[in-house]
Amino acid sequence: MSQDDLKGLITANSFSGMPSFFRRHTGTDFSLADVVVYGLPFDLGTSNRPGSRFGPRAIREASLQLAWGEVWPWGFDPFDRLSVLDAGDIEYTYADQDGFAQAAFQQAKTIAEAGAVPFSLGGDHSVTYSSLTGVRQVCGPVALLHFDAHTDTSKGPIEQHGTMFRHAADDGDILAENSIQIGIRTAYLKDDAYMRLHAPDAMAMAPGDMADLIVDRVSDTPCYLTFDIDCLDPGFAPGTGTPIPGGLSTLHVLNVIRALGPHVANGNIKIMGLDLVEVAPCYDHAQMTSLAAAQIAQEMLCMLAAGR
Ligand code: MN
Ligand code: MN
């Protein structure tokens, strides 16, 4: 298989065929890929309702409805520009938290070492710690671009899904002074260096202004983008474990991603790894959460493909 074989559209009816992510080829030869998508079906770090272990499967299935070509308003199909491989899900012995974390860390590191961008689908948000530290091994400390209702900087064991960004900042894996958390509506914390754009302020800010703020904050630091689906209002994304009313709209988030496209194209922000977490389809209705997740993932790929 060549790199070009990974591009282009693989046609099939949306309701049939093997449900790989956006109909991408599956495999483990990361040297051929620009981006490698993989699932992290793990939810033992959840504080409230479990179920995000089914997130990767739900996002892949929803993605089939969106896998048919040019993406509005970008005007191109990201899969014509980027070689995207679906590496399947991380395998681990269920309930083996350490074994899972080690496998997830190794996967992110191996993909980054091959020169591709790792893009993981959660899983609860604790999985980001493994992905982020795997990327960090290759590119050094990262700036966190973090969409979430929660800061995930609580004190507590690192295995929980609400603590890992405190540990990662304390350990120097994340440069908090270059990081920004968007959509927060659970705490006003002032004991660390993270910048926080709370949900009402984020909704009131024009997407272009937010993109400028993000780029200014991240600066030249390698950036890790993590998207917790509960950043969205439960009216747009009810299928998640710890929903908080009063969040961002899907459209507003998409417009911020669209506004970041030219910055990525110009090299003003360098995305070294990304993930989308906390989709729990058992609480979803009409696939609205998994469809929102698939659309956001698709437009994140458009953002990476902009300028290529
Ligand atoms: Mn989170
Ligand atoms: Mn959250």
XYZ file of C-alpha atoms and ligand atoms in Angstrom:
310
model
C 0.000 0.000 0.000
C 1.264 3.497 -0.825
C 0.597 6.805 0.908
C -1.780 7.781 -1.909
C -3.792 4.622 -1.299
C -4.731 6.076 2.063
C -6.218 9.184 0.440
C -9.461 9.700 -1.420
C -12.927 8.450 -0.784
C -13.809 4.835 -0.146
C -17.375 4.618 -1.366
C -20.083 2.556 0.225
C -23.612 3.118 1.424
C -23.548 4.865 4.809
C -25.561 2.000 6.279
C -23.338 -0.861 5.160
C -19.782 -2.103 5.239
C -17.106 -2.199 7.933
C -17.350 0.872 10.174
C -13.805 2.224 10.175
C -13.356 5.906 11.018
C -14.669 7.848 7.972
C -14.133 4.721 5.870
C -10.376 4.985 6.269
C -8.099 2.038 5.625
C -7.087 0.148 8.727
C -3.575 -0.912 9.562
C -0.517 -0.412 11.704
C 2.113 0.892 9.237
C 2.206 4.411 10.622
C 5.018 5.533 8.296
C 2.462 5.885 5.478
C 0.138 8.163 7.434
C -0.088 11.867 8.176
C -2.655 11.193 10.918
C -3.393 7.943 12.769
C -6.792 7.615 14.441
C -7.239 4.981 17.145
C -9.737 4.162 19.859
C -9.130 4.133 23.605
C -12.180 2.224 24.899
C -11.599 2.748 28.594
C -13.824 4.362 31.254
C -12.540 3.228 34.667
C -11.481 6.789 35.461
C -15.071 8.046 35.393
C -16.440 9.851 38.474
C -20.116 9.709 37.563
C -21.779 7.706 34.790
C -19.627 5.126 32.942
C -20.103 4.183 29.289
C -17.468 6.096 27.325
C -15.685 2.806 26.581
C -18.286 2.589 23.801
C -17.322 6.043 22.490
C -14.853 5.018 19.755
C -17.334 2.595 18.220
C -20.166 5.179 18.314
C -18.032 7.906 16.721
C -16.877 5.560 13.948
C -20.460 4.541 13.220
C -21.684 8.147 13.145
C -18.756 9.120 10.908
C -20.085 6.886 8.114
C -22.940 9.356 7.586
C -20.453 12.177 7.033
C -17.929 10.293 4.865
C -18.904 11.411 1.399
C -16.510 14.101 0.223
C -16.062 17.860 0.334
C -16.729 19.386 3.744
C -18.714 22.596 4.026
C -17.525 25.357 4.444
C -13.910 24.269 3.938
C -14.444 23.443 0.262
C -12.291 20.314 0.235
C -12.253 16.727 1.435
C -9.595 16.437 4.177
C -8.947 12.869 3.056
C -7.761 14.118 -0.350
C -5.026 16.075 1.413
C -4.130 13.930 4.426
C -3.288 10.247 4.608
C -5.427 9.125 7.547
C -5.175 5.588 8.897
C -7.550 3.948 11.383
C -5.380 1.791 13.656
C -8.353 0.283 15.477
C -8.682 0.201 19.252
C -6.050 -0.328 21.915
C -6.334 -3.849 23.257
C -5.927 -4.469 26.954
C -7.137 -6.845 29.629
C -10.290 -5.256 30.996
C -9.957 -3.734 34.470
C -6.163 -3.560 34.062
C -5.765 0.182 34.467
C -1.947 0.178 34.406
C -1.785 -2.169 31.427
C -4.177 0.056 29.523
C -2.273 3.254 30.353
C 1.021 1.718 29.250
C -0.448 0.461 25.950
C -2.091 3.833 25.227
C 1.131 5.699 26.019
C 3.126 3.396 23.729
C 0.642 3.789 20.876
C 0.829 7.614 20.946
C 4.624 7.518 21.203
C 5.015 5.016 18.351
C 2.753 7.056 16.049
C 4.538 10.329 16.860
C 7.945 8.684 16.361
C 6.790 7.540 12.907
C 6.183 11.190 12.030
C 2.380 11.016 12.073
C -0.071 12.910 14.280
C -1.875 10.676 16.824
C -5.632 11.323 17.067
C -7.287 9.208 19.763
C -10.991 8.669 20.419
C -11.967 8.143 24.069
C -12.775 6.762 26.451
C -13.053 8.913 29.543
C -10.759 11.918 29.775
C -8.128 10.121 31.871
C -6.921 8.500 28.621
C -5.528 11.861 27.521
C -2.735 11.567 30.071
C -1.332 8.512 28.246
C -1.712 10.087 24.792
C -0.265 13.415 25.816
C 2.761 11.991 27.616
C 3.410 9.697 24.636
C 3.479 12.731 22.322
C 5.538 14.682 24.837
C 8.268 12.018 24.642
C 8.774 12.970 21.000
C 8.181 16.733 20.830
C 8.899 17.918 24.389
C 6.526 19.713 26.787
C 3.251 20.757 25.174
C 0.754 23.590 25.367
C -2.721 22.253 26.115
C -5.628 23.518 24.010
C -8.469 22.126 26.083
C -12.234 22.255 25.466
C -14.218 21.070 28.495
C -16.874 21.946 31.076
C -14.333 20.884 33.707
C -10.751 21.962 34.360
C -9.610 18.392 35.171
C -7.053 19.916 37.529
C -8.495 18.572 40.785
C -6.290 17.055 43.445
C -6.418 13.261 43.520
C -5.026 10.062 42.015
C -3.802 10.401 38.453
C -6.045 7.522 37.322
C -9.162 9.726 37.701
C -10.608 11.671 34.757
C -10.636 14.971 36.661
C -7.040 15.260 37.858
C -4.591 14.563 35.018
C -3.976 18.144 33.924
C -2.768 19.096 37.398
C -0.342 16.138 37.441
C 0.844 16.782 33.876
C 1.482 20.466 34.589
C 3.242 19.701 37.898
C 5.428 17.143 36.103
C 6.341 19.560 33.303
C 4.581 17.580 30.559
C 2.195 20.507 30.029
C 3.324 24.138 30.036
C 0.322 25.646 31.820
C 1.500 29.191 31.071
C 0.995 28.439 27.353
C -2.259 26.527 27.815
C -5.920 27.507 27.641
C -9.089 25.803 28.872
C -12.306 26.743 27.042
C -15.914 26.187 28.142
C -15.229 25.790 31.868
C -18.302 26.087 34.098
C -17.543 24.113 37.234
C -14.835 26.010 39.111
C -12.998 29.296 39.410
C -9.455 28.170 40.106
C -6.617 30.601 40.578
C -3.869 28.403 42.043
C -2.185 27.527 38.761
C -0.978 29.087 35.508
C -3.745 27.857 33.178
C -5.774 30.472 31.306
C -9.501 29.743 31.537
C -12.188 30.977 29.189
C -15.410 30.214 31.038
C -18.449 29.073 29.075
C -20.404 32.387 29.049
C -17.298 34.323 27.961
C -16.460 31.709 25.342
C -19.979 31.877 23.896
C -19.836 35.692 23.811
C -16.453 35.822 22.066
C -16.301 35.934 18.265
C -14.664 32.760 16.844
C -11.930 34.741 15.101
C -11.066 36.546 18.324
C -10.926 33.247 20.188
C -8.628 31.759 17.559
C -6.331 34.798 17.894
C -6.322 34.395 21.681
C -5.485 30.680 21.394
C -2.623 31.269 18.965
C -1.233 34.076 21.102
C -1.389 31.901 24.210
C 0.083 28.736 22.682
C 2.745 30.737 20.851
C 5.549 28.565 19.408
C 5.000 25.702 21.860
C 4.021 22.310 20.359
C 0.284 22.029 20.964
C -1.861 19.120 22.133
C -5.594 19.584 21.428
C -7.999 17.732 23.706
C -11.759 17.946 23.248
C -14.059 16.718 26.026
C -17.514 16.471 24.422
C -19.103 17.827 27.647
C -17.730 21.227 26.623
C -20.891 21.304 24.526
C -24.220 22.044 26.192
C -26.115 18.835 27.070
C -28.782 20.074 24.643
C -26.248 19.392 21.880
C -24.399 16.493 23.492
C -26.430 14.615 26.122
C -24.458 11.383 25.612
C -21.682 11.905 28.125
C -20.898 10.890 31.691
C -20.740 14.240 33.497
C -22.964 16.696 31.576
C -23.109 20.309 32.799
C -25.921 22.556 31.475
C -24.984 25.981 30.177
C -22.322 25.012 27.678
C -21.163 25.850 24.177
C -23.102 25.162 21.005
C -21.805 22.761 18.375
C -21.850 25.572 15.813
C -19.781 27.907 17.969
C -17.124 25.243 18.500
C -17.040 24.431 14.777
C -16.620 28.115 13.980
C -13.622 28.309 16.343
C -12.044 25.270 14.625
C -12.733 26.910 11.246
C -11.101 30.134 12.459
C -8.010 28.164 13.546
C -7.560 26.693 10.037
C -5.630 29.656 8.568
C -3.389 29.760 11.650
C -2.514 26.071 11.234
C -1.903 26.657 7.517
C 0.457 29.551 8.319
C 2.343 27.558 10.931
C 1.235 29.895 13.734
C 0.096 26.903 15.762
C 1.561 23.388 15.562
C -0.819 20.569 16.549
C 1.284 17.532 17.526
C -1.520 15.346 18.865
C -5.239 15.486 19.485
C -8.125 13.578 20.975
C -11.879 13.603 21.406
C -13.162 12.030 24.611
C -16.133 11.322 26.903
C -18.731 10.292 24.305
C -20.970 7.799 26.158
C -23.561 6.593 23.642
C -25.814 4.878 26.215
C -27.028 8.355 27.317
C -27.304 9.671 23.761
C -30.461 10.349 21.769
C -30.773 10.114 17.990
C -26.947 9.860 17.728
C -26.749 13.603 18.335
C -23.646 13.367 20.534
C -21.738 10.899 18.387
C -22.663 12.842 15.237
C -21.446 16.080 16.834
C -18.230 14.273 17.803
C -17.749 12.905 14.280
C -18.386 16.332 12.732
C -15.938 18.011 15.136
C -13.332 15.306 14.421
C -13.819 15.746 10.675
C -13.391 19.513 10.889
C -10.323 19.091 13.119
C -8.851 17.105 10.234
C -9.875 19.922 7.848
C -8.032 22.296 10.179
C -4.893 20.101 9.987
C -5.292 19.854 6.196
C -5.766 23.591 5.641
C -2.945 24.975 3.525
C -1.753 21.558 2.339
Mn -12.595 16.426 30.882
Mn -15.667 17.362 31.223
